[in-house]
PDB file of C-alpha atoms in Angstrom:
ATOM      1  CA  MET A   1     -77.258  56.913  41.300  1.00 49.00           C
ATOM      2  CA  GLU A   2     -74.101  54.889  41.040  1.00 59.00           C
ATOM      3  CA  ILE A   3     -74.030  51.147  40.894  1.00 65.00           C
ATOM      4  CA  ASN A   4     -70.981  49.955  42.781  1.00 69.00           C
ATOM      5  CA  GLN A   5     -70.039  46.688  41.165  1.00 73.00           C
ATOM      6  CA  PRO A   6     -66.767  45.170  42.244  1.00 74.00           C
ATOM      7  CA  LYS A   7     -64.080  45.615  39.645  1.00 79.00           C
ATOM      8  CA  LYS A   8     -62.670  42.442  38.166  1.00 84.00           C
ATOM      9  CA  ILE A   9     -59.139  41.480  37.312  1.00 88.00           C
ATOM     10  CA  GLY A  10     -58.512  41.053  33.598  1.00 86.00           C
ATOM     11  CA  ALA A  11     -57.841  37.751  31.895  1.00 91.00           C
ATOM     12  CA  GLY A  12     -54.287  38.825  31.052  1.00 92.00           C
ATOM     13  CA  ILE A  13     -53.339  39.199  34.716  1.00 93.00           C
ATOM     14  CA  ILE A  14     -54.920  35.850  35.540  1.00 94.00           C
ATOM     15  CA  THR A  15     -53.104  34.121  32.671  1.00 95.00           C
ATOM     16  CA  ILE A  16     -49.708  35.612  33.516  1.00 95.00           C
ATOM     17  CA  SER A  17     -50.298  34.792  37.199  1.00 95.00           C
ATOM     18  CA  ILE A  18     -50.974  31.144  36.425  1.00 96.00           C
ATOM     19  CA  LEU A  19     -47.818  30.958  34.295  1.00 96.00           C
ATOM     20  CA  VAL A  20     -45.732  32.629  37.011  1.00 96.00           C
ATOM     21  CA  ILE A  21     -47.087  30.338  39.739  1.00 96.00           C
ATOM     22  CA  LEU A  22     -46.445  27.230  37.631  1.00 97.00           C
ATOM     23  CA  GLY A  23     -42.945  28.433  36.817  1.00 95.00           C
ATOM     24  CA  SER A  24     -42.227  29.116  40.478  1.00 95.00           C
ATOM     25  CA  PHE A  25     -43.393  25.671  41.562  1.00 96.00           C
ATOM     26  CA  ILE A  26     -41.302  24.052  38.831  1.00 95.00           C
ATOM     27  CA  SER A  27     -38.339  26.153  39.976  1.00 92.00           C
ATOM     28  CA  ILE A  28     -38.785  25.023  43.582  1.00 93.00           C
ATOM     29  CA  ILE A  29     -39.122  21.361  42.653  1.00 94.00           C
ATOM     30  CA  GLY A  30     -36.205  21.618  40.219  1.00 89.00           C
ATOM     31  CA  ALA A  31     -33.964  23.266  42.807  1.00 88.00           C
ATOM     32  CA  ILE A  32     -34.680  20.576  45.379  1.00 89.00           C
ATOM     33  CA  TYR A  33     -34.245  17.790  42.824  1.00 88.00           C
ATOM     34  CA  ALA A  34     -31.014  19.271  41.467  1.00 82.00           C
ATOM     35  CA  TYR A  35     -29.569  19.541  44.952  1.00 82.00           C
ATOM     36  CA  PHE A  36     -30.156  15.869  45.688  1.00 86.00           C
ATOM     37  CA  MET A  37     -28.942  14.760  42.255  1.00 82.00           C
ATOM     38  CA  LYS A  38     -25.905  17.054  41.948  1.00 78.00           C
ATOM     39  CA  ASP A  39     -23.481  14.176  42.506  1.00 76.00           C
ATOM     40  CA  LYS A  40     -24.917  12.229  39.564  1.00 79.00           C
ATOM     41  CA  VAL A  41     -24.873  15.309  37.344  1.00 71.00           C
ATOM     42  CA  ALA A  42     -21.317  16.164  38.388  1.00 70.00           C
ATOM     43  CA  GLY A  43     -20.251  12.579  37.604  1.00 75.00           C
ATOM     44  CA  LEU A  44     -21.440  12.909  34.010  1.00 74.00           C
ATOM     45  CA  LEU A  45     -19.544  16.127  33.333  1.00 73.00           C
ATOM     46  CA  PRO A  46     -15.839  16.849  32.870  1.00 77.00           C
ATOM     47  CA  ALA A  47     -13.953  17.894  36.022  1.00 73.00           C
ATOM     48  CA  ASP A  48     -13.912  21.647  35.315  1.00 72.00           C
ATOM     49  CA  GLN A  49     -17.659  21.772  34.628  1.00 73.00           C
ATOM     50  CA  ALA A  50     -18.443  19.494  37.580  1.00 71.00           C
ATOM     51  CA  ALA A  51     -16.885  22.032  39.960  1.00 70.00           C
ATOM     52  CA  LYS A  52     -19.095  24.792  38.517  1.00 70.00           C
ATOM     53  CA  VAL A  53     -22.210  22.642  38.912  1.00 69.00           C
ATOM     54  CA  SER A  54     -21.346  21.764  42.513  1.00 69.00           C
ATOM     55  CA  SER A  55     -20.818  25.408  43.439  1.00 70.00           C
ATOM     56  CA  ALA A  56     -23.992  26.499  41.657  1.00 70.00           C
ATOM     57  CA  LEU A  57     -26.019  23.908  43.538  1.00 76.00           C
ATOM     58  CA  SER A  58     -24.823  24.843  47.005  1.00 81.00           C
ATOM     59  CA  ILE A  59     -27.208  25.203  49.946  1.00 86.00           C
ATOM     60  CA  PRO A  60     -27.253  29.051  49.932  1.00 88.00           C
ATOM     61  CA  ASN A  61     -28.059  29.152  46.202  1.00 87.00           C
ATOM     62  CA  ILE A  62     -30.858  26.614  46.635  1.00 89.00           C
ATOM     63  CA  ILE A  63     -32.304  28.488  49.630  1.00 92.00           C
ATOM     64  CA  ILE A  64     -32.237  31.842  47.813  1.00 92.00           C
ATOM     65  CA  THR A  65     -33.950  30.295  44.786  1.00 91.00           C
ATOM     66  CA  ILE A  66     -36.661  28.682  46.908  1.00 94.00           C
ATOM     67  CA  VAL A  67     -37.278  31.816  49.016  1.00 95.00           C
ATOM     68  CA  LEU A  68     -37.521  34.069  45.954  1.00 95.00           C
ATOM     69  CA  SER A  69     -39.889  31.613  44.263  1.00 95.00           C
ATOM     70  CA  LEU A  70     -42.106  31.438  47.354  1.00 96.00           C
ATOM     71  CA  LEU A  71     -42.165  35.233  47.666  1.00 97.00           C
ATOM     72  CA  ILE A  72     -43.179  35.516  44.013  1.00 96.00           C
ATOM     73  CA  VAL A  73     -46.020  33.029  44.581  1.00 97.00           C
ATOM     74  CA  VAL A  74     -47.209  35.020  47.614  1.00 97.00           C
ATOM     75  CA  SER A  75     -47.031  38.301  45.715  1.00 97.00           C
ATOM     76  CA  VAL A  76     -48.966  36.896  42.757  1.00 96.00           C
ATOM     77  CA  SER A  77     -51.659  35.596  45.095  1.00 96.00           C
ATOM     78  CA  LEU A  78     -51.877  39.103  46.601  1.00 95.00           C
ATOM     79  CA  ILE A  79     -52.242  40.523  43.091  1.00 94.00           C
ATOM     80  CA  LEU A  80     -55.047  38.070  42.396  1.00 93.00           C
ATOM     81  CA  SER A  81     -56.771  39.216  45.580  1.00 93.00           C
ATOM     82  CA  LYS A  82     -56.561  42.825  44.308  1.00 90.00           C
ATOM     83  CA  LYS A  83     -53.980  44.092  46.808  1.00 91.00           C
ATOM     84  CA  ALA A  84     -51.621  46.823  45.626  1.00 90.00           C
ATOM     85  CA  ALA A  85     -48.938  45.523  47.999  1.00 93.00           C
ATOM     86  CA  GLY A  86     -48.727  42.408  45.828  1.00 94.00           C
ATOM     87  CA  ILE A  87     -47.710  44.524  42.846  1.00 94.00           C
ATOM     88  CA  TYR A  88     -44.872  46.183  44.737  1.00 95.00           C
ATOM     89  CA  MET A  89     -43.761  42.871  46.222  1.00 96.00           C
ATOM     90  CA  TYR A  90     -43.872  41.093  42.837  1.00 96.00           C
ATOM     91  CA  PHE A  91     -41.733  43.630  41.012  1.00 96.00           C
ATOM     92  CA  THR A  92     -39.317  43.917  43.945  1.00 96.00           C
ATOM     93  CA  CYS A  93     -38.822  40.135  43.907  1.00 96.00           C
ATOM     94  CA  ILE A  94     -38.344  40.148  40.142  1.00 95.00           C
ATOM     95  CA  ILE A  95     -35.682  42.874  40.396  1.00 95.00           C
ATOM     96  CA  ILE A  96     -33.906  41.006  43.208  1.00 95.00           C
ATOM     97  CA  ASP A  97     -34.044  37.790  41.168  1.00 93.00           C
ATOM     98  CA  ILE A  98     -32.528  39.491  38.124  1.00 93.00           C
ATOM     99  CA  ILE A  99     -29.764  41.126  40.182  1.00 93.00           C
ATOM    100  CA  TYR A 100     -29.045  37.794  41.880  1.00 91.00           C
ATOM    101  CA  SER A 101     -28.836  36.046  38.492  1.00 89.00           C
ATOM    102  CA  ILE A 102     -26.423  38.661  37.179  1.00 90.00           C
ATOM    103  CA  VAL A 103     -24.227  38.426  40.285  1.00 90.00           C
ATOM    104  CA  LYS A 104     -24.295  34.626  40.308  1.00 85.00           C
ATOM    105  CA  SER A 105     -23.614  33.892  36.654  1.00 82.00           C
ATOM    106  CA  GLY A 106     -22.980  37.179  34.873  1.00 84.00           C
ATOM    107  CA  PHE A 107     -25.118  38.948  32.314  1.00 85.00           C
ATOM    108  CA  SER A 108     -26.532  36.870  29.482  1.00 85.00           C
ATOM    109  CA  LEU A 109     -29.334  37.035  26.956  1.00 85.00           C
ATOM    110  CA  THR A 110     -31.435  34.620  29.013  1.00 85.00           C
ATOM    111  CA  ILE A 111     -31.857  37.386  31.589  1.00 87.00           C
ATOM    112  CA  ILE A 112     -33.497  39.546  28.941  1.00 88.00           C
ATOM    113  CA  SER A 113     -35.846  36.695  28.021  1.00 87.00           C
ATOM    114  CA  SER A 114     -36.787  36.307  31.686  1.00 89.00           C
ATOM    115  CA  LEU A 115     -38.253  39.822  31.530  1.00 92.00           C
ATOM    116  CA  ILE A 116     -41.069  38.832  29.162  1.00 94.00           C
ATOM    117  CA  LEU A 117     -43.598  37.777  31.815  1.00 93.00           C
ATOM    118  CA  PRO A 118     -42.900  40.710  34.185  1.00 95.00           C
ATOM    119  CA  ILE A 119     -43.244  43.188  31.312  1.00 95.00           C
ATOM    120  CA  LEU A 120     -46.522  41.590  30.248  1.00 95.00           C
ATOM    121  CA  MET A 121     -47.700  41.657  33.870  1.00 94.00           C
ATOM    122  CA  ALA A 122     -46.840  45.374  34.078  1.00 94.00           C
ATOM    123  CA  VAL A 123     -48.788  46.077  30.886  1.00 95.00           C
ATOM    124  CA  PHE A 124     -51.858  44.171  32.096  1.00 94.00           C
ATOM    125  CA  ILE A 125     -51.715  45.793  35.540  1.00 93.00           C
ATOM    126  CA  ASN A 126     -51.457  49.198  33.889  1.00 92.00           C
ATOM    127  CA  MET A 127     -54.570  48.390  31.844  1.00 91.00           C
ATOM    128  CA  ASP A 128     -56.447  47.384  35.033  1.00 88.00           C
ATOM    129  CA  LYS A 129     -54.901  49.909  37.423  1.00 85.00           C
ATOM    130  CA  GLU A 130     -58.301  51.112  38.658  1.00 86.00           C
ATOM    131  CA  VAL A 131     -58.786  47.681  40.246  1.00 84.00           C
ATOM    132  CA  PHE A 132     -55.715  48.139  42.429  1.00 84.00           C
ATOM    133  CA  PHE A 133     -55.472  51.908  42.818  1.00 82.00           C
ATOM    134  CA  SER A 134     -59.024  53.229  43.078  1.00 75.00           C
ATOM    135  CA  LYS A 135     -59.474  56.815  44.325  1.00 65.00           C
ATOM    136  CA  LYS A 136     -63.229  56.378  44.880  1.00 57.00           C
ATOM    137  CA  GLU A 137     -62.676  53.568  47.381  1.00 50.00           C
ATOM    138  CA  GLU A 138     -60.268  55.745  49.367  1.00 50.00           C
ATOM    139  CA  GLN A 139     -62.772  58.611  49.404  1.00 49.00           C
ATOM    140  CA  ASN A 140     -65.602  56.308  50.502  1.00 50.00           C
ATOM    141  CA  ILE A 141     -63.484  54.914  53.325  1.00 51.00           C
ATOM    142  CA  ASN A 142     -62.611  58.365  54.611  1.00 50.00           C
ATOM    143  CA  MET A 143     -66.250  59.526  54.728  1.00 48.00           C
TER     144      MET A 143
END
């Protein structure tokens, strides 16, 4: 006789999720704040750097940053509710974010450092993959 206890998400996934959600909220608040304060920042910089800051803080860049951050928060909340769609959505958003960063500002070493949390998330999800991709649940549903 089998005891069907619900499978739990590991502490690693929860920890990385909290860090990702906090980082996303800080990114959203920072993007909004930077947009409203771009004139003050541009006034403190030399003319050639001020033009770069103004173009980097344009409305489309701010909107893309906010939308990607919100999608990452939604995908992490789906992961925490044990939905496999959240995993696909999370890694898709991360890939789009990395491609957007490369297109916007070119390749740099900071892009490699931004891969730390997604790689850790992939490792922890791989360790707990039976929570998200359970064959027994699919067989029980079909019966």
